[in-house]
Coordinates of C-alpha atoms in Angstrom, one line a residue:
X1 CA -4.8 -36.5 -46.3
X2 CA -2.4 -34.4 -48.9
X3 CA -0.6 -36.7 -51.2
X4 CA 2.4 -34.2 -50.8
X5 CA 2.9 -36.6 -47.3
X6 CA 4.5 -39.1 -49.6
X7 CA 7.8 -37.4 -50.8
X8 CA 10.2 -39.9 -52.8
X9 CA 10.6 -43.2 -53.7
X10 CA 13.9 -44.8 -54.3
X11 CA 14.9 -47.7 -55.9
X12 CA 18.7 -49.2 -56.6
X13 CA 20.1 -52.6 -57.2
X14 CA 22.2 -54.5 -54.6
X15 CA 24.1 -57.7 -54.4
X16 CA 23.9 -60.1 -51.5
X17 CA 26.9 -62.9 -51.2
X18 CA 26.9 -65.6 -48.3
X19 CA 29.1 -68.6 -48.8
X20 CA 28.2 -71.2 -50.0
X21 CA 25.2 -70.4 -51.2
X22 CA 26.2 -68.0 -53.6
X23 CA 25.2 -64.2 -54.9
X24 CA 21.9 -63.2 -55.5
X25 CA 20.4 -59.8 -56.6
X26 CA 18.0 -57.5 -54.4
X27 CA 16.3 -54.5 -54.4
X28 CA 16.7 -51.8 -51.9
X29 CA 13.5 -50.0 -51.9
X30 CA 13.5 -46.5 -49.7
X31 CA 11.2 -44.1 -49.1
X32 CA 11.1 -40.2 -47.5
X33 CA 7.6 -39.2 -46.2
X34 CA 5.8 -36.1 -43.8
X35 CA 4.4 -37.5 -40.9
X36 CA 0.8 -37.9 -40.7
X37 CA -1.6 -38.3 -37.5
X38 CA -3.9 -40.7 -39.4
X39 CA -1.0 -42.4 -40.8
X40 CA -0.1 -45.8 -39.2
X41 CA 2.1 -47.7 -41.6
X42 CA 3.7 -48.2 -45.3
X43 CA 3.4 -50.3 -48.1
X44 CA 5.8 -51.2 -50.6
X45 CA 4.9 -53.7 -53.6
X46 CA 7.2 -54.6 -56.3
X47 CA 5.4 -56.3 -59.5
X48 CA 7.0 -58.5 -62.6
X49 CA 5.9 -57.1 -65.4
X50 CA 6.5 -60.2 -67.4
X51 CA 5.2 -62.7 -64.9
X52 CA 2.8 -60.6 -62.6
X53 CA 3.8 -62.0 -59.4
X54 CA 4.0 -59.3 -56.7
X55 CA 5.6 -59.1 -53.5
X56 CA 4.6 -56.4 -50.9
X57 CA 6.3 -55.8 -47.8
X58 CA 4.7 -53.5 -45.2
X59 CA 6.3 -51.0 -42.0
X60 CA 5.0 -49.9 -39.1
X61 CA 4.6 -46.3 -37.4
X62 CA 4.5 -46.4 -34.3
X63 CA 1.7 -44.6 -32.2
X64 CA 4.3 -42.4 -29.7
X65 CA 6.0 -41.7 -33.0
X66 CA 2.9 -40.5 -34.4
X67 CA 1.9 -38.2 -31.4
X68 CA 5.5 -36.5 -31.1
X69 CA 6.6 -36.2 -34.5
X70 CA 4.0 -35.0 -36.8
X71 CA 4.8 -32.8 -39.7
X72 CA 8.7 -34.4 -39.5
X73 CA 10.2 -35.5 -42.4
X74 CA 10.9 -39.3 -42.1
X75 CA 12.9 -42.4 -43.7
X76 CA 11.7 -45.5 -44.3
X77 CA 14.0 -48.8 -45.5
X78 CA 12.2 -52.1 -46.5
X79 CA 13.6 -55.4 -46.1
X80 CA 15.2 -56.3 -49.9
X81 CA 13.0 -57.9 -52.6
X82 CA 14.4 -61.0 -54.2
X83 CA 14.9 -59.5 -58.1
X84 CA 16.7 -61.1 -61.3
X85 CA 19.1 -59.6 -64.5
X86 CA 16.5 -57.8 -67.0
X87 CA 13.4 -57.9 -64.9
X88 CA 11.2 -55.1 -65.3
X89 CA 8.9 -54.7 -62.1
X90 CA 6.8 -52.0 -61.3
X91 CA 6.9 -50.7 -57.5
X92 CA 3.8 -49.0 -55.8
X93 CA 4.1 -47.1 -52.6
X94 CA 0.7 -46.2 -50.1
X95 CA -0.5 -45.5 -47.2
X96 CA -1.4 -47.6 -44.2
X97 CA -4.4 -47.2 -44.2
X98 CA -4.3 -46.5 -47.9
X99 CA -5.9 -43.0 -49.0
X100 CA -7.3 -42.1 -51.8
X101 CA -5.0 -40.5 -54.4
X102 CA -2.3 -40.7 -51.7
X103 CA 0.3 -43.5 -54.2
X104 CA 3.6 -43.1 -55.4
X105 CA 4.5 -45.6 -58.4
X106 CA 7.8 -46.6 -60.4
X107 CA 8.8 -48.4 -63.5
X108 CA 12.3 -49.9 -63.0
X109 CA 14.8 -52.2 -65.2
X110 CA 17.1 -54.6 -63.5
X111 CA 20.7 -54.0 -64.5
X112 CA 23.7 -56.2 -63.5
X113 CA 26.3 -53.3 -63.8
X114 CA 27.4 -51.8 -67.5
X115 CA 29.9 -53.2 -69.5
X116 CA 32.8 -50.7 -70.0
X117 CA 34.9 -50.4 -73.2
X118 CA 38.0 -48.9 -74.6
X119 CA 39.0 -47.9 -77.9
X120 CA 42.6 -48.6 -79.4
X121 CA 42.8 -46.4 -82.3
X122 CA 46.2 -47.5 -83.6
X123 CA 44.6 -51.5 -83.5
X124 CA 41.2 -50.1 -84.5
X125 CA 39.7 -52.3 -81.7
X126 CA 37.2 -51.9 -79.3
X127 CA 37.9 -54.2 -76.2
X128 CA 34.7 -54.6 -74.1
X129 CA 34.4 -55.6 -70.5
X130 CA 31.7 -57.8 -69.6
X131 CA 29.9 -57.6 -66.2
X132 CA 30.5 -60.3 -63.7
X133 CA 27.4 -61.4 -61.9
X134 CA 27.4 -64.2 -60.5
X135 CA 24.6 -66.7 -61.1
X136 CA 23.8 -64.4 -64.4
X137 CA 23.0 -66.1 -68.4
X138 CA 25.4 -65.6 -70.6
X139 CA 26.7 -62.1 -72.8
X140 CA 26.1 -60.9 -76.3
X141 CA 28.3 -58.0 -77.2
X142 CA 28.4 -56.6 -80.8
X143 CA 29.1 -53.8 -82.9
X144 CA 26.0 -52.2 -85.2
X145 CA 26.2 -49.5 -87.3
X146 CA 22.3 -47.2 -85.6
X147 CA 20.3 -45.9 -88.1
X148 CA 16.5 -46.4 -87.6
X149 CA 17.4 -49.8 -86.0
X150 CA 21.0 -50.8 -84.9
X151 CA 22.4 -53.1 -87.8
X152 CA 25.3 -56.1 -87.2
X153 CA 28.8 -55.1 -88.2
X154 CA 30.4 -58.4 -87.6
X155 CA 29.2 -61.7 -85.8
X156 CA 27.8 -60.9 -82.2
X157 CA 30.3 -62.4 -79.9
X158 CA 29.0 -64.8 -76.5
X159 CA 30.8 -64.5 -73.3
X160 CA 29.6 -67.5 -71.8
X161 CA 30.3 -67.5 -67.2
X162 CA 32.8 -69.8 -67.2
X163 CA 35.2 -67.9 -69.9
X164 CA 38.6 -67.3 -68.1
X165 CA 38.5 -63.5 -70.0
X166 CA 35.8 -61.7 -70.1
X167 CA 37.4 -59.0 -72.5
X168 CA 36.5 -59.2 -76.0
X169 CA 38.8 -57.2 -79.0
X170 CA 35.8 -56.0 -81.7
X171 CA 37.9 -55.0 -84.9
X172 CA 36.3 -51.8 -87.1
X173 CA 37.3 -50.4 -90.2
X174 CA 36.2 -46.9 -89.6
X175 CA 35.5 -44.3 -86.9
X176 CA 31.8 -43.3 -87.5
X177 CA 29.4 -41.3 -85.1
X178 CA 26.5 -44.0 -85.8
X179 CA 29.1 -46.8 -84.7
X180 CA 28.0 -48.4 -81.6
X181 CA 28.7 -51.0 -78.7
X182 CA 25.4 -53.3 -77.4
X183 CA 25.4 -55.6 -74.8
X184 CA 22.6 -57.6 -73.7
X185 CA 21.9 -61.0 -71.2
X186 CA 20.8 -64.0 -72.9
X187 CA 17.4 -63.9 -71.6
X188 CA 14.0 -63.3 -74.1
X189 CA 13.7 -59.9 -74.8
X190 CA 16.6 -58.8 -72.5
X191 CA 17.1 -54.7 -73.0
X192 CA 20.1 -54.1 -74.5
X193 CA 22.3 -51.2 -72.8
X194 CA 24.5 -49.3 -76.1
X195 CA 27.4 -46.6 -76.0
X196 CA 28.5 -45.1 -79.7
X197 CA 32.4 -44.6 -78.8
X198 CA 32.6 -42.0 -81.9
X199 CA 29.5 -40.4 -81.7
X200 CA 31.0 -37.1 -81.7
X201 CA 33.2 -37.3 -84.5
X202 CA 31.7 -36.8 -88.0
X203 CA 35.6 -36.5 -90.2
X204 CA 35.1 -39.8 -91.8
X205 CA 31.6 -39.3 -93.2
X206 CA 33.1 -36.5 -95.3
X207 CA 35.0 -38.8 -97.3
X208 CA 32.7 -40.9 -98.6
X209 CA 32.9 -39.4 -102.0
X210 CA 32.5 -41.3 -105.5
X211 CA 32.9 -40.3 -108.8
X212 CA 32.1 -42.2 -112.1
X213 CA 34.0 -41.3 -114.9
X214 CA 31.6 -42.9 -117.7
X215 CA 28.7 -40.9 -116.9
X216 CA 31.3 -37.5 -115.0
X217 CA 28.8 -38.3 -112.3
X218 CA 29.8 -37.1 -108.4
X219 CA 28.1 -38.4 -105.5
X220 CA 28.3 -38.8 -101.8
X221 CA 26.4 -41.3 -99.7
X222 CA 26.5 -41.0 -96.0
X223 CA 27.7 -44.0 -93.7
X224 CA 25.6 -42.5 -91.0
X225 CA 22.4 -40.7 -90.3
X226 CA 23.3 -36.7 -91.0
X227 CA 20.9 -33.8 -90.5
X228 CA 22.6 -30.7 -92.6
X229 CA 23.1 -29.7 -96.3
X230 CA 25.8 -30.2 -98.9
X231 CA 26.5 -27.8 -101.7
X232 CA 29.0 -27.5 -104.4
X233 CA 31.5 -24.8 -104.0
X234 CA 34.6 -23.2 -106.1
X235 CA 38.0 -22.6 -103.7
X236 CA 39.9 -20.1 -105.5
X237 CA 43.1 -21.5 -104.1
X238 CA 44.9 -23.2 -101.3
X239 CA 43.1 -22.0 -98.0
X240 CA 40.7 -19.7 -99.5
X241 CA 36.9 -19.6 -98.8
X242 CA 34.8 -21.9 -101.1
X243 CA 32.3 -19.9 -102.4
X244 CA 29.1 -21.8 -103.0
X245 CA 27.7 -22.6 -106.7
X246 CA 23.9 -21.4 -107.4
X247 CA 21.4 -24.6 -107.1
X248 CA 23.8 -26.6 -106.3
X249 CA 22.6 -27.5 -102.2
X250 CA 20.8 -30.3 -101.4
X251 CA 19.6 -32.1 -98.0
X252 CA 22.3 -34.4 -96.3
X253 CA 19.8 -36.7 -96.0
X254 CA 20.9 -39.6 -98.0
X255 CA 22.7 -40.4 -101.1
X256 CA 23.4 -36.8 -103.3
X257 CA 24.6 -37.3 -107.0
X258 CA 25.5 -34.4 -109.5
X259 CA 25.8 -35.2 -113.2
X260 CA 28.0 -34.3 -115.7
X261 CA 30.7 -32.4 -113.2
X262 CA 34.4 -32.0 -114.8
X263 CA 37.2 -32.9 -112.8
X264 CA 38.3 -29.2 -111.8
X265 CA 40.7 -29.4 -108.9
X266 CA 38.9 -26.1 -107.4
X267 CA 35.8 -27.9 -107.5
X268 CA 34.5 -29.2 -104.2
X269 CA 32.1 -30.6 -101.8
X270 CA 30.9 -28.4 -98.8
X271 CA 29.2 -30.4 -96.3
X272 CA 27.3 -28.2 -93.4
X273 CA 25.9 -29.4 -90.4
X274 CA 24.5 -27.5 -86.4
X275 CA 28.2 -28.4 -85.4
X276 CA 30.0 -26.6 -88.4
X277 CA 31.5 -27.2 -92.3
X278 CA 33.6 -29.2 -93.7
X279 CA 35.0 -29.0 -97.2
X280 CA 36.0 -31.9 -99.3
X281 CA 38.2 -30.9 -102.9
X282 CA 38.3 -34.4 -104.1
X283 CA 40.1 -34.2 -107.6
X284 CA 42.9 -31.6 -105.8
X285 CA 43.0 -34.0 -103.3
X286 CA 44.2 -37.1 -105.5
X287 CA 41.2 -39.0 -104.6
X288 CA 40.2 -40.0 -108.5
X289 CA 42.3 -40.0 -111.6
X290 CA 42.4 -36.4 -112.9
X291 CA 42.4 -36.4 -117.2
X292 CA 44.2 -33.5 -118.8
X293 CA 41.0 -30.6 -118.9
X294 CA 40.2 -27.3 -120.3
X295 CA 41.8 -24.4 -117.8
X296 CA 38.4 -24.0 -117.0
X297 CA 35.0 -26.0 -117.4
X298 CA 31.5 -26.3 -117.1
X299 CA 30.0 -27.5 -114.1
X300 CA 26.1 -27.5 -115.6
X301 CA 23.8 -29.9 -116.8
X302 CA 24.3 -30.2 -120.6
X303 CA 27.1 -27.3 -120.7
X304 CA 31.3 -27.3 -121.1
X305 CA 32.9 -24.6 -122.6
X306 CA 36.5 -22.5 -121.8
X307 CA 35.6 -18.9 -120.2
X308 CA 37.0 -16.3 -122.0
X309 CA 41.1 -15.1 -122.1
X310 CA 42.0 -12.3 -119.8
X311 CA 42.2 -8.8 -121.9
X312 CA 45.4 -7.4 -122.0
X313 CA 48.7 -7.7 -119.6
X314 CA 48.5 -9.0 -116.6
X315 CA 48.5 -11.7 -114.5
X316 CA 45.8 -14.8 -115.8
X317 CA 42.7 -14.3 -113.8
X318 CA 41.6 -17.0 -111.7
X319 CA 39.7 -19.2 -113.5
X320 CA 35.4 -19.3 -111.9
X321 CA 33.1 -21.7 -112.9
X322 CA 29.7 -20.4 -115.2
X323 CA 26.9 -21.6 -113.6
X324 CA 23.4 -21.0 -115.3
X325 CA 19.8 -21.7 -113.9
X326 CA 20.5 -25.6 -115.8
X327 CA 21.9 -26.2 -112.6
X328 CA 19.0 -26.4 -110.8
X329 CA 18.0 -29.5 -112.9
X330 CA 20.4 -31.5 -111.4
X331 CA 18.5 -34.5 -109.9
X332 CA 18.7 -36.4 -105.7
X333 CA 18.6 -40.1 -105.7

């Protein structure tokens, strides 16, 4: 027998409510098969992976069935399986009688429903719905800033079954990509289902810029994990292109320091990414305390002078920073 006789195996999540009793969770198990001569029957088993108890159920074909309808496609439904929230079972599909190499098998995670969230930008709030299940543990929802691991940003918050409201308002200070939403049962090792609300906006990273006087030290230090390159540039003026500075890029990967950098308002940051630039001018931008400077300065390691007067009449040239091969000393941490 082909194994191409067994076609699909589906498996969804129902609820089943009979006053009084209550709600309980099921599994709908279906399956879409090729009719077989030899084949008399099929059989469905459903195992915990945590507890290894398994449950089969089993269907008939009948023998009229199998004499008139060979080669037709055919539908099976079995009875429901009793299932809980967060169970992990592993479902197996064969053959009656079974045939060798003739199986169909599926992981699958038991999910109450999603919990769905909006963001109120003007509050900067998160309200989260919790799923109601009834006869399900209690909630954890939180809000975790995902870099390798998720990490807490805030107290998680339990939503316990009889709360009247099962909305809860998660303040945040800042709209980052890597800011995200879990939700999890209170059950060991329940999986934890996560949406990042921000994930596609990358504006606030940009301004994580520091600079420290004593040392005319600038750095930048990512909030979020960022795969892309920052350079220093020079923008002639208001709107112009920032034209990069010779080995000055480095790897967005974590925090990027240049020493000894002058405060020149047409000195910037250019931060480049798969999804575009941005560029940051933070001493035009009134970010840091700008000290009265030389029209034009150094931006090298060990080097500050004035670049020469324009010859002649004229309008002043626009001033351009002198970079020299020192630059390439300058140091990651």
């Amino acid at each position: 027998v082909s194994p191409s006789i067994l076609e699909a195996l589906t498996l969804s999540t129902a609820m089943k409510c009979a006053p009084p009793d209550g709600c309980s969770l099921l599994l709908r198990v279906q399956a879409s098969l090729v009719l077989h001569e030899s084949l008399r029957g099929l059989e469905a088993c459903s195992m915990n992976l945590d507890t290894q108890e398994t449950q089969c159920q089993s269907v008939r074909v009948s023998r009229a069935s199998r004499r008139r309808q060979v080669g037709w496609q055919l539908q099976v439904h079995f009875d429901c399986f009793e299932v809980s929230v967060a169970q992990t079972l592993y479902v197996t599909l064969r053959t009656v009688p079974h045939f060798c190499g003739v199986q169909l098998d599926q992981q699958y995670h038991v999910e109450a429903g999603k919990f769905s969230y909006w963001a109120d930008r003007s509050r900067k709030v998160i309200l989260v719905q919790v799923p109601e299940v009834p006869g399900a543990p209690d909630y954890y929802v939180r809000l975790c800033l995902k870099w390798f691991t998720c990490n807490d940003v805030g107290v998680p918050v339990r939503v316990t079954m009889n709360r009247m409201s099962r909305t809860v308002s998660l303040p945040y200070s800042q709209e980052l990509p890597c800011l995200c939403l879990e939700g999890w049962f209170a059950t060991p090792d329940a999986v934890r289902m996560q949406a990042c609300p921000f994930e596609d906006e990358t504006e606030a990273l940009w301004d994580a810029i520091r600079y420290h006087p004593g040392d005319r030290a600038l750095s930048w230090e990512p909030a979020c994990p960022v795969r892309g390159h920052v350079s220093l540039c020079w923008r002639p003026g208001p709107g112009a292109l920032c034209h990069n500075l010779e080995h000055s890029g480095r790897p967005a990967h974590g925090r990027v320091q240049y020493p000894l950098v002058d405060t020149q308002p047409r000195l910037c940051l250019k931060f480049s990414t798969s999804r575009g630039s941005w560029v940051r001018c933070p001493f035009q931008e009134g970010h840091f305390q700008v000290p009265p400077i030389s029209r034009c300065t150094c931006v090298t390691k060990g080097r500050r002078g004035r670049l020469p007067a324009a010859q002649g009449p004229g309008p002043r040239p626009s001033p351009q920073p002198q970079v020299t091969s020192l630059t390439s000393q300058w140091p990651l941490w």
